[in-house]
Short mmCIF file of C-alpha atoms and ligand atoms in Angstrom, two decimals:
data_model
loop_
_atom_site.label_atom_id
_atom_site.label_comp_id
_atom_site.label_asym_id
_atom_site.label_seq_id
_atom_site.Cartn_x
_atom_site.Cartn_y
_atom_site.Cartn_z
CA UNK A 1268 -13.90 -10.05 -3.62
CA UNK A 1269 -15.52 -9.74 -7.21
CA UNK A 1270 -12.41 -8.33 -8.57
CA UNK A 1271 -10.82 -11.50 -7.74
CA UNK A 1272 -13.71 -13.73 -8.76
CA UNK A 1273 -14.11 -12.20 -12.05
CA UNK A 1274 -10.75 -12.29 -13.04
CA UNK A 1275 -9.64 -16.18 -11.70
CA UNK A 1276 -11.85 -17.28 -15.06
CA UNK A 1277 -9.95 -14.49 -17.59
CA UNK A 1278 -6.60 -14.52 -16.52
CA UNK A 1279 -5.46 -17.87 -17.95
CA UNK A 1280 -4.06 -18.16 -21.40
CA UNK A 1281 -4.10 -13.81 -20.34
CA UNK A 1282 -1.02 -11.16 -21.52
CA UNK A 1283 2.08 -13.14 -22.41
CA UNK A 1284 4.16 -13.54 -19.00
CA UNK A 1285 3.50 -14.92 -15.82
CA UNK A 1286 0.08 -15.69 -14.96
CA UNK A 1287 -1.53 -13.20 -12.16
CA UNK A 1288 -1.06 -15.19 -8.73
CA UNK A 1289 -4.23 -17.55 -7.29
CA UNK A 1290 -3.47 -16.73 -3.57
CA UNK A 1291 -4.25 -12.81 -2.48
CA UNK A 1292 -3.65 -10.65 0.31
CA UNK A 1293 -6.84 -10.53 2.71
CA UNK A 1294 -8.44 -6.55 2.20
CA UNK A 1295 -7.43 -5.59 5.82
CA UNK A 1296 -3.81 -5.91 5.09
CA UNK A 1297 -4.20 -3.77 2.11
CA UNK A 1298 -6.04 -1.23 3.66
CA UNK A 1299 -3.10 -1.21 6.35
CA UNK A 1300 -1.28 -0.54 3.47
CA UNK A 1301 -3.00 1.93 1.77
CA UNK A 1302 -3.91 3.69 5.35
CA UNK A 1303 -0.35 3.99 6.30
CA UNK A 1304 -1.31 1.56 9.28
CA UNK A 1305 0.94 -1.44 8.22
CA UNK A 1306 4.45 -1.46 9.54
CA UNK A 1307 7.42 -1.96 7.44
CA UNK A 1308 7.28 -5.96 7.19
CA UNK A 1309 3.99 -6.11 6.29
CA UNK A 1310 4.79 -2.98 3.71
CA UNK A 1311 7.27 -4.85 1.97
CA UNK A 1312 5.03 -7.54 1.78
CA UNK A 1313 2.23 -5.93 0.07
CA UNK A 1314 4.77 -4.25 -2.24
CA UNK A 1315 6.22 -7.69 -3.07
CA UNK A 1316 3.16 -9.38 -3.77
CA UNK A 1317 1.71 -6.20 -5.87
CA UNK A 1318 4.96 -6.39 -8.00
CA UNK A 1319 3.61 -9.76 -9.07
CA UNK A 1320 -0.11 -9.57 -9.06
CA UNK A 1321 -2.19 -7.07 -11.16
CA UNK A 1322 -5.04 -8.16 -9.75
CA UNK A 1323 -4.42 -6.89 -6.02
CA UNK A 1324 -2.45 -3.59 -7.71
CA UNK A 1325 -6.19 -3.05 -8.85
CA UNK A 1326 -7.71 -3.95 -5.28
CA UNK A 1327 -5.21 -1.38 -3.92
CA UNK A 1328 -5.65 1.51 -6.53
CA UNK A 1329 -9.44 1.65 -5.72
CA UNK A 1330 -8.38 1.49 -1.90
CA UNK A 1331 -6.15 4.59 -2.43
CA UNK A 1332 -9.13 6.07 -3.71
CA UNK A 1333 -11.03 5.61 -1.05
CA UNK A 1334 -8.34 7.37 1.23
CA UNK A 1335 -8.36 9.96 -1.15
CA UNK A 1336 -12.29 10.57 -1.57
CA UNK A 1337 -12.07 10.46 2.49
CA UNK A 1338 -9.82 13.66 2.76
CA UNK A 1339 -11.43 15.37 0.13
CA UNK A 1340 -14.59 15.14 2.28
CA UNK A 1341 -12.26 16.32 5.62
CA UNK A 1342 -13.42 19.86 6.89
CA UNK A 1343 -10.16 21.59 5.55
CA UNK A 1344 -7.86 23.02 8.33
CA UNK A 1345 -6.76 26.71 8.34
CA UNK A 1346 -3.25 26.87 7.19
CA UNK A 1347 -0.60 29.86 8.69
CA UNK A 1348 -1.42 32.81 6.77
CA UNK A 1349 1.96 32.78 5.40
CA UNK A 1350 2.21 29.08 4.28
CA UNK A 1351 1.53 29.65 0.56
CA UNK A 1352 4.14 32.60 -0.02
CA UNK A 1353 6.83 30.27 2.38
CA UNK A 1354 6.00 27.44 -0.36
CA UNK A 1355 6.47 29.97 -3.17
CA UNK A 1356 9.91 31.18 -1.68
CA UNK A 1357 11.01 27.38 -1.13
CA UNK A 1358 10.26 26.59 -5.09
CA UNK A 1359 12.54 29.51 -5.89
CA UNK A 1360 15.52 28.26 -3.99
CA UNK A 1361 18.15 26.88 -5.92
CA UNK A 1362 19.20 22.89 -5.06
CA UNK A 1363 15.80 22.35 -3.02
CA UNK A 1364 15.05 19.15 -4.94
CA UNK A 1365 12.65 17.12 -2.67
CA UNK A 1366 14.24 14.09 -0.55
CA UNK A 1367 17.47 14.04 -0.29
CA UNK A 1368 16.38 10.43 0.32
CA UNK A 1369 15.69 10.16 -3.20
CA UNK A 1370 18.95 8.98 -4.57
CA UNK A 1371 18.90 5.36 -2.31
CA UNK A 1372 15.63 4.87 -3.38
CA UNK A 1373 17.13 5.19 -6.92
CA UNK A 1374 20.22 2.67 -6.04
CA UNK A 1375 20.09 0.93 -9.64
CA UNK A 1376 19.13 -3.28 -8.15
CA UNK A 1377 20.48 -5.63 -10.55
CA UNK A 1378 17.99 -7.24 -12.68
CA UNK A 1379 16.44 -10.43 -11.13
CA UNK A 1380 14.28 -13.07 -11.97
CA UNK A 1381 13.60 -14.11 -8.68
CA UNK A 1382 13.45 -11.25 -6.43
CA UNK A 1383 11.56 -7.72 -7.38
CA UNK A 1384 13.16 -4.36 -6.82
CA UNK A 1385 12.13 -3.60 -3.45
CA UNK A 1386 12.91 -6.97 -2.09
CA UNK A 1387 16.62 -6.95 -3.09
CA UNK A 1388 16.45 -3.13 -1.12
CA UNK A 1389 16.21 -4.85 1.32
CA UNK A 1390 18.46 -8.13 0.56
CA UNK A 1391 21.16 -6.02 -0.42
CA UNK A 1392 21.94 -8.60 -3.42
CA UNK A 1393 20.57 -10.15 -5.95
CA UNK A 1394 19.41 -14.00 -5.44
CA UNK A 1395 22.62 -15.15 -6.52
CA UNK A 1396 24.03 -13.69 -3.83
CA UNK A 1397 21.90 -14.22 -0.81
CA UNK A 1398 24.10 -14.13 2.13
CA UNK A 1399 21.38 -17.61 3.54
CA UNK A 1400 21.94 -18.91 7.03
CA UNK A 1401 21.49 -22.24 7.88
CA UNK A 1402 18.36 -22.71 9.90
CA UNK A 1403 18.63 -26.45 10.34
CA UNK A 1404 17.55 -29.75 8.49
CA UNK A 1405 19.10 -27.84 5.03
CA UNK A 1406 16.91 -24.53 5.75
CA UNK A 1407 18.00 -21.27 5.07
CA UNK A 1408 17.30 -18.27 6.17
CA UNK A 1409 18.20 -14.43 5.86
CA UNK A 1410 16.88 -11.70 8.47
CA UNK A 1411 15.97 -8.74 6.65
CA UNK A 1412 15.85 -5.90 9.07
CA UNK A 1413 12.74 -4.17 9.44
CA UNK A 1414 11.48 -1.84 11.73
CA UNK A 1415 8.17 -2.20 13.65
CA UNK A 1416 6.34 -4.78 15.45
CA UNK A 1417 6.58 -7.56 12.37
CA UNK A 1418 9.43 -9.70 11.51
CA UNK A 1419 10.76 -10.24 7.83
CA UNK A 1420 12.53 -12.85 6.20
CA UNK A 1421 13.74 -15.05 3.43
CA UNK A 1422 13.69 -18.80 3.51
CA UNK A 1423 15.16 -21.25 1.63
CA UNK A 1424 13.31 -24.79 1.49
CA UNK A 1425 14.52 -27.64 -0.52
CA UNK A 1426 12.49 -30.37 -2.16
CA UNK A 1427 10.32 -32.33 -0.44
CA UNK A 1428 10.87 -29.89 3.32
CA UNK A 1429 8.53 -28.49 5.44
CA UNK A 1430 8.71 -24.77 5.13
CA UNK A 1431 8.93 -23.70 9.03
CA UNK A 1432 5.91 -21.39 9.58
CA UNK A 1433 5.53 -19.95 13.63
CA UNK A 1434 2.31 -18.64 13.89
CA UNK A 1435 1.25 -18.88 17.43
CA UNK A 1436 0.53 -15.10 18.01
CA UNK A 1437 -0.76 -12.92 15.37
CA UNK A 1438 -0.41 -13.84 11.47
CA UNK A 1439 2.44 -14.97 9.16
CA UNK A 1440 2.59 -14.74 6.29
CA UNK A 1441 4.80 -16.57 3.76
CA UNK A 1442 4.80 -15.49 -0.37
CA UNK A 1443 6.89 -17.58 -3.02
CA UNK A 1444 9.12 -15.97 -4.60
CA UNK A 1445 10.85 -18.86 -6.61
CA UNK A 1446 9.87 -23.08 -6.48
CA UNK A 1447 6.23 -23.74 -4.33
CA UNK A 1448 4.85 -25.40 -1.41
CA UNK A 1449 1.60 -27.39 -0.78
CA UNK A 1450 -0.85 -27.69 1.73
CA UNK A 1451 -4.50 -28.46 2.97
CA UNK A 1452 -5.09 -25.11 1.48
CA UNK A 1453 -3.63 -25.56 -1.59
CA UNK A 1454 -0.87 -25.36 -4.19
CA UNK A 1455 1.38 -21.92 -4.34
CA UNK A 1456 3.54 -20.57 -6.53
CA UNK A 1457 5.36 -17.66 -7.64
CA UNK A 1458 3.45 -14.38 -6.44
CA UNK A 1459 0.84 -16.32 -4.59
CA UNK A 1460 0.39 -15.35 -0.56
CA UNK A 1461 -0.53 -17.76 1.91
CA UNK A 1462 -1.83 -15.65 5.24
CA UNK A 1463 -2.76 -18.06 8.62
CA UNK A 1464 -3.19 -17.35 12.14
CA UNK A 1465 -2.25 -18.51 15.09
CA UNK A 1466 -5.04 -21.04 15.03
CA UNK A 1467 -3.56 -22.96 11.49
CA UNK A 1468 -1.71 -25.45 11.61
CA UNK A 1469 -1.02 -26.62 8.01
CA UNK A 1470 2.45 -28.14 7.23
CA UNK A 1471 2.99 -26.67 3.87
CA UNK A 1472 5.91 -28.82 1.65
CA UNK A 1473 8.52 -27.60 -0.95
CA UNK A 1474 7.25 -28.65 -3.99
CA UNK A 1475 8.08 -26.94 -6.80
CA UNK A 1476 10.92 -28.99 -8.51
CA UNK A 1477 13.47 -26.63 -7.36
CA UNK A 1478 14.53 -24.86 -4.09
CA UNK A 1479 11.48 -22.85 -2.63
CA UNK A 1480 12.33 -19.34 -1.46
CA UNK A 1481 9.74 -17.68 -0.22
CA UNK A 1482 8.97 -14.06 2.02
CA UNK A 1483 7.90 -14.85 5.74
CA UNK A 1484 6.71 -11.78 7.07
CA UNK A 1485 4.96 -12.34 11.06
CA UNK A 1486 3.17 -9.47 12.49
CA UNK A 1487 4.29 -10.13 15.82
CA UNK A 1488 7.31 -10.05 17.30
CA UNK A 1489 8.56 -13.17 17.96
CA UNK A 1490 11.90 -14.80 19.65
CA UNK A 1491 14.37 -16.06 17.00
CA UNK A 1492 15.08 -19.14 19.08
CA UNK A 1493 11.42 -19.88 19.88
CA UNK A 1494 11.16 -19.69 15.84
CA UNK A 1495 14.41 -21.79 15.29
CA UNK A 1496 12.95 -24.28 18.27
CA UNK A 1497 9.43 -24.71 16.26
CA UNK A 1498 10.99 -25.05 12.88
CA UNK A 1499 13.11 -27.65 14.17
CA UNK A 1500 9.90 -29.33 16.07
CA UNK A 1501 8.27 -29.28 12.82
CA UNK A 1502 10.83 -31.56 11.19
CA UNK A 1503 11.56 -33.72 13.71
CA UNK A 1504 7.63 -34.40 13.73
CA UNK A 1505 7.74 -35.22 9.74
CA UNK B 1358 -15.44 34.93 0.55
CA UNK B 1359 -19.20 35.72 1.88
CA UNK B 1360 -21.44 32.74 2.42
CA UNK B 1361 -23.92 33.66 -0.85
CA UNK B 1362 -20.50 34.16 -2.79
CA UNK B 1363 -19.52 30.63 -1.89
CA UNK B 1364 -22.62 29.16 -2.23
CA UNK B 1365 -22.86 30.55 -6.13
CA UNK B 1366 -20.00 29.47 -7.09
CA UNK B 1367 -19.76 25.68 -7.01
CA UNK B 1368 -16.57 24.13 -5.86
CA UNK B 1369 -14.51 22.69 -8.35
CA UNK B 1370 -14.42 19.05 -8.96
CA UNK B 1371 -11.82 16.58 -10.35
CA UNK B 1372 -12.19 17.83 -13.72
CA UNK B 1373 -10.89 21.38 -12.58
CA UNK B 1374 -8.20 20.06 -10.59
CA UNK B 1375 -7.05 17.84 -13.25
CA UNK B 1376 -6.76 20.67 -15.22
CA UNK B 1377 -4.77 22.38 -13.08
CA UNK B 1378 -2.32 19.19 -12.68
CA UNK B 1379 -1.67 19.41 -16.30
CA UNK B 1380 -1.39 23.82 -16.34
CA UNK B 1381 1.41 23.32 -13.77
CA UNK B 1382 2.93 19.86 -15.59
CA UNK B 1383 3.00 21.60 -18.94
CA UNK B 1384 3.23 25.13 -18.39
CA UNK B 1385 5.11 25.33 -14.82
CA UNK B 1386 1.75 27.59 -14.06
CA UNK B 1387 1.95 29.44 -10.49
CA UNK B 1388 -1.51 30.36 -10.61
CA UNK B 1389 -2.67 26.73 -11.32
CA UNK B 1390 -0.58 25.59 -8.33
CA UNK B 1391 -1.96 28.24 -6.10
CA UNK B 1392 -5.28 26.88 -6.75
CA UNK B 1393 -4.42 23.43 -6.25
CA UNK B 1394 -2.75 24.94 -2.74
CA UNK B 1395 -6.04 26.50 -1.63
CA UNK B 1396 -8.22 23.43 -2.21
CA UNK B 1397 -6.02 20.38 -1.47
CA UNK B 1398 -3.60 22.34 1.38
CA UNK B 1399 -5.82 22.23 3.68
CA UNK B 1400 -7.61 19.42 3.82
CA UNK B 1401 -3.67 17.66 3.87
CA UNK B 1402 -3.13 19.80 6.88
CA UNK B 1403 -6.80 18.31 8.45
CA UNK B 1404 -5.67 14.57 7.24
CA UNK B 1405 -2.67 14.96 8.92
CA UNK B 1406 -3.53 16.39 12.33
CA UNK B 1407 -6.14 13.81 12.60
CA UNK B 1408 -2.91 11.47 11.87
CA UNK B 1409 -1.12 12.66 14.51
CA UNK B 1410 0.92 15.34 13.71
CA UNK B 1411 1.42 18.65 15.75
CA UNK B 1412 0.00 21.96 14.28
CA UNK B 1413 3.71 22.75 13.15
CA UNK B 1414 4.79 19.46 11.98
CA UNK B 1415 1.16 19.28 9.81
CA UNK B 1416 1.97 22.41 8.01
CA UNK B 1417 5.83 21.52 7.39
CA UNK B 1418 4.76 18.12 5.70
CA UNK B 1419 1.88 20.26 3.63
CA UNK B 1420 5.17 22.45 2.31
CA UNK B 1421 6.82 19.17 1.40
CA UNK B 1422 4.01 17.23 -0.26
CA UNK B 1423 3.06 20.50 -2.33
CA UNK B 1424 7.07 20.80 -3.70
CA UNK B 1425 6.63 16.91 -4.35
CA UNK B 1426 3.15 17.76 -6.14
CA UNK B 1427 4.85 20.87 -7.70
CA UNK B 1428 8.37 19.03 -8.85
CA UNK B 1429 6.81 15.76 -10.00
CA UNK B 1430 3.80 17.34 -11.64
CA UNK B 1431 4.75 15.60 -15.07
CA UNK B 1432 4.44 11.98 -13.39
CA UNK B 1433 0.84 12.71 -12.30
CA UNK B 1434 -1.01 10.38 -14.83
CA UNK B 1435 -4.87 11.27 -15.11
CA UNK B 1436 -5.56 7.38 -16.40
CA UNK B 1437 -3.95 5.88 -12.70
CA UNK B 1438 -5.71 8.52 -10.08
CA UNK B 1439 -7.73 10.87 -9.01
CA UNK B 1440 -5.75 14.30 -7.86
CA UNK B 1441 -7.18 13.84 -4.70
CA UNK B 1442 -5.91 10.40 -4.64
CA UNK B 1443 -2.17 11.22 -5.83
CA UNK B 1444 -2.41 14.51 -3.73
CA UNK B 1445 -3.61 11.89 -0.46
CA UNK B 1446 -0.91 9.33 -1.06
CA UNK B 1447 1.96 12.09 -1.24
CA UNK B 1448 0.68 13.07 1.32
CA UNK B 1449 0.74 9.68 3.49
CA UNK B 1450 4.25 8.66 2.18
CA UNK B 1451 5.61 12.02 3.50
CA UNK B 1452 3.95 11.37 6.94
CA UNK B 1453 6.10 7.93 6.85
CA UNK B 1454 9.23 8.53 5.56
CA UNK B 1455 9.10 11.13 8.51
CA UNK B 1456 9.38 8.68 11.31
CA UNK B 1457 11.04 5.54 9.28
CA UNK B 1458 14.41 4.97 8.53
CA UNK B 1459 13.56 4.05 4.82
CA UNK B 1460 10.95 4.96 2.53
CA UNK B 1461 7.38 3.70 2.23
CA UNK B 1462 8.28 -0.20 0.64
CA UNK B 1463 6.63 0.48 -2.67
CA UNK B 1464 6.29 -0.51 -6.21
CA UNK B 1465 9.04 -0.01 -8.70
CA UNK B 1466 7.20 0.45 -11.90
CA UNK B 1467 10.35 -0.30 -14.14
CA UNK B 1468 10.62 -3.57 -12.29
CA UNK B 1469 11.40 -5.94 -15.07
CA UNK B 1470 9.52 -8.52 -12.34
CA UNK B 1471 6.16 -6.49 -12.49
CA UNK B 1472 3.71 -9.12 -13.70
CA UNK B 1473 1.56 -7.11 -16.75
CA UNK B 1474 -2.29 -6.73 -16.60
CA UNK B 1475 -3.96 -9.47 -18.23
CA UNK B 1476 -5.71 -8.41 -21.20
CA UNK B 1477 -9.09 -8.73 -20.32
CA UNK B 1478 -8.56 -6.97 -17.25
CA UNK B 1479 -7.66 -3.80 -19.55
CA UNK B 1480 -10.66 -3.73 -21.73
CA UNK B 1481 -12.59 -3.96 -18.26
CA UNK B 1482 -10.98 -0.59 -17.19
CA UNK B 1483 -13.33 2.30 -16.15
CA UNK B 1484 -12.54 5.81 -16.16
CA UNK B 1485 -10.63 6.88 -12.69
CA UNK B 1486 -13.08 9.97 -12.33
CA UNK B 1487 -15.76 7.12 -12.16
CA UNK B 1488 -14.43 4.96 -10.27
CA UNK B 1489 -13.67 8.08 -8.32
CA UNK B 1490 -17.75 8.72 -8.33
CA UNK B 1491 -18.75 5.54 -6.76
CA UNK B 1492 -16.57 6.01 -4.31
CA UNK B 1493 -18.12 8.45 -2.77
CA UNK B 1494 -21.99 7.39 -3.63
CA UNK B 1495 -20.50 4.24 -1.75
CA UNK B 1496 -19.36 5.97 1.35
CA UNK B 1497 -22.14 7.80 1.85
CA UNK B 1498 -24.64 4.60 0.97
CA UNK B 1499 -22.45 2.51 3.78
CA UNK B 1500 -24.16 1.85 6.68
CA UNK B 1501 -22.71 4.83 9.49
CA UNK B 1502 -20.86 2.07 11.70
CA UNK B 1503 -19.13 0.70 8.70
CA UNK B 1504 -18.15 4.31 6.79
CA UNK B 1505 -17.00 5.05 10.63
CA UNK B 1506 -14.93 2.60 11.03
CA UNK B 1507 -13.06 2.84 7.54
CA UNK B 1508 -12.84 7.09 8.17
CA UNK B 1509 -11.36 5.92 11.71
CA UNK B 1510 -8.28 3.09 9.80
CA UNK B 1511 -7.52 6.26 6.89
CA UNK B 1512 -8.02 9.37 8.92
CA UNK B 1513 -6.60 8.60 11.82
CA UNK B 1514 -3.87 5.36 10.79
CA UNK B 1515 -5.52 3.45 13.26
CA UNK B 1516 -3.79 -0.20 13.76
CA UNK B 1517 -6.62 -2.15 14.40
CA UNK B 1518 -5.82 -3.02 18.07
CA UNK B 1519 -6.40 1.18 18.97
CA UNK B 1520 -9.67 0.69 16.67
CA UNK B 1521 -10.39 -2.03 18.81
CA UNK B 1522 -9.74 0.28 22.21
CA UNK B 1523 -11.31 3.16 21.13
CA UNK B 1524 -14.52 1.77 19.99
CA UNK B 1525 -14.41 -1.16 23.06
CA UNK B 1526 -15.22 -3.79 20.25
CA UNK B 1527 -12.81 -7.06 20.60
CA UNK B 1528 -10.21 -7.25 17.77
CA UNK B 1529 -11.50 -9.90 15.66
CA UNK B 1530 -14.93 -8.10 15.35
CA UNK B 1531 -12.94 -4.54 14.40
CA UNK B 1532 -10.78 -7.16 11.52
CA UNK B 1533 -14.15 -8.83 10.63
CA UNK B 1534 -16.34 -5.43 10.26
CA UNK B 1535 -13.76 -3.88 8.40
CA UNK B 1536 -13.26 -6.32 6.35
CA UNK B 1537 -17.18 -6.57 5.44
CA UNK B 1538 -17.33 -3.05 5.10
CA UNK B 1539 -14.32 -2.87 2.01
CA UNK B 1540 -16.68 -5.65 0.95
CA UNK B 1541 -19.55 -3.85 1.06
CA UNK B 1542 -18.27 -0.59 -0.45
CA UNK B 1543 -16.23 -2.76 -3.26
CA UNK B 1544 -19.95 -4.51 -3.76
CA UNK B 1545 -21.44 -0.71 -4.35
CA UNK B 1546 -18.84 0.19 -6.04
CA UNK B 1547 -19.20 -2.03 -8.74
CA UNK B 1548 -22.65 -1.95 -8.88
CA UNK B 1549 -22.07 1.93 -9.80
CA UNK B 1550 -20.19 0.94 -12.48
CA UNK B 1551 -22.03 -1.79 -13.89
ZN1 ZN C 162 -3.22 -10.72 -5.76
#
């Protein structure tokens, strides 16, 4: 908390490039990411925000350091007697480079001013080639495939339209990638995250002067039908 | 080692760990690697077992984590993290990659979209070692209940709902206590570093 407060005053007129975001991830979400308890959708949200937010990168590093200290303090467990000998033997094996998964991670992402690379891996395309699906009333979305209980999607909302939100259980996080939106809690631009729980109903409206593209993650499972229904209801009320 | 010998020779600390890492990175020293293994592998195994691995998979994950330590030693940056923190993140990621189809989503440090650190924050930076020290003292100074929540969250990789089940506290209470514990820890760390 204090890091955020402290930096709010210093970020304007900081280094070249975009200023850091003003709306950040809650501590308990960063903690889940540091501990590994966050599922894939929430982790994707966190990694995307961390790319765009040096303040939360510091907070996340502090929680990693907490994890390091806690593990350092654990009573050591006995290893099997030959554990180190086995490891040495593996170091000598040719072609035992770790992680066959690594080439996949290194898959060259095209550089893209909108989507951070970690997100491009999930979208499978740069921003101009996203396979948008209409969600109704000019709003498009594309579902991202993530394991675990959460859902992740990209939304594209034309200026002046409501950003569909669909929290009826659990938490929803909306991270702006392009354009912006405003609601009772303020103005949200690239890098900002709005976190809402099921008690919140605040109708964000896209207002960034261009299409608003955002990453929406819900940490409770939702049915698409109810999602679309709620989104359309929301528009109908406008 | 007898108890008196153990007492006579103090446990090597973060400074020694960093020296060993440098020897592995620069000289490919197997002696230094053996020291790192002796110190960290049993702790990583303890961590992995608390996080739900059985004995055998914990041993295997430790092997894989230590392979990464050996191969990527030169990517360890003592200005970014302590050795303990780096080891923890490697073991954590190995554990997650073991049960997920995709690697844990992480930012790409080469991403041109990476928003740089504003200058004032860079001037502000304190050493990794001071931070680690301050965190250790903060954990010790936290009320036991809060320290225990943080331990549960980390060692046992508990979703908040599981912590709620285990502690018998309502989910909302678990979340607010976790938030309090982190806030308190941050406050103590900041005081320590000021
Ligand atoms: Zn942030």
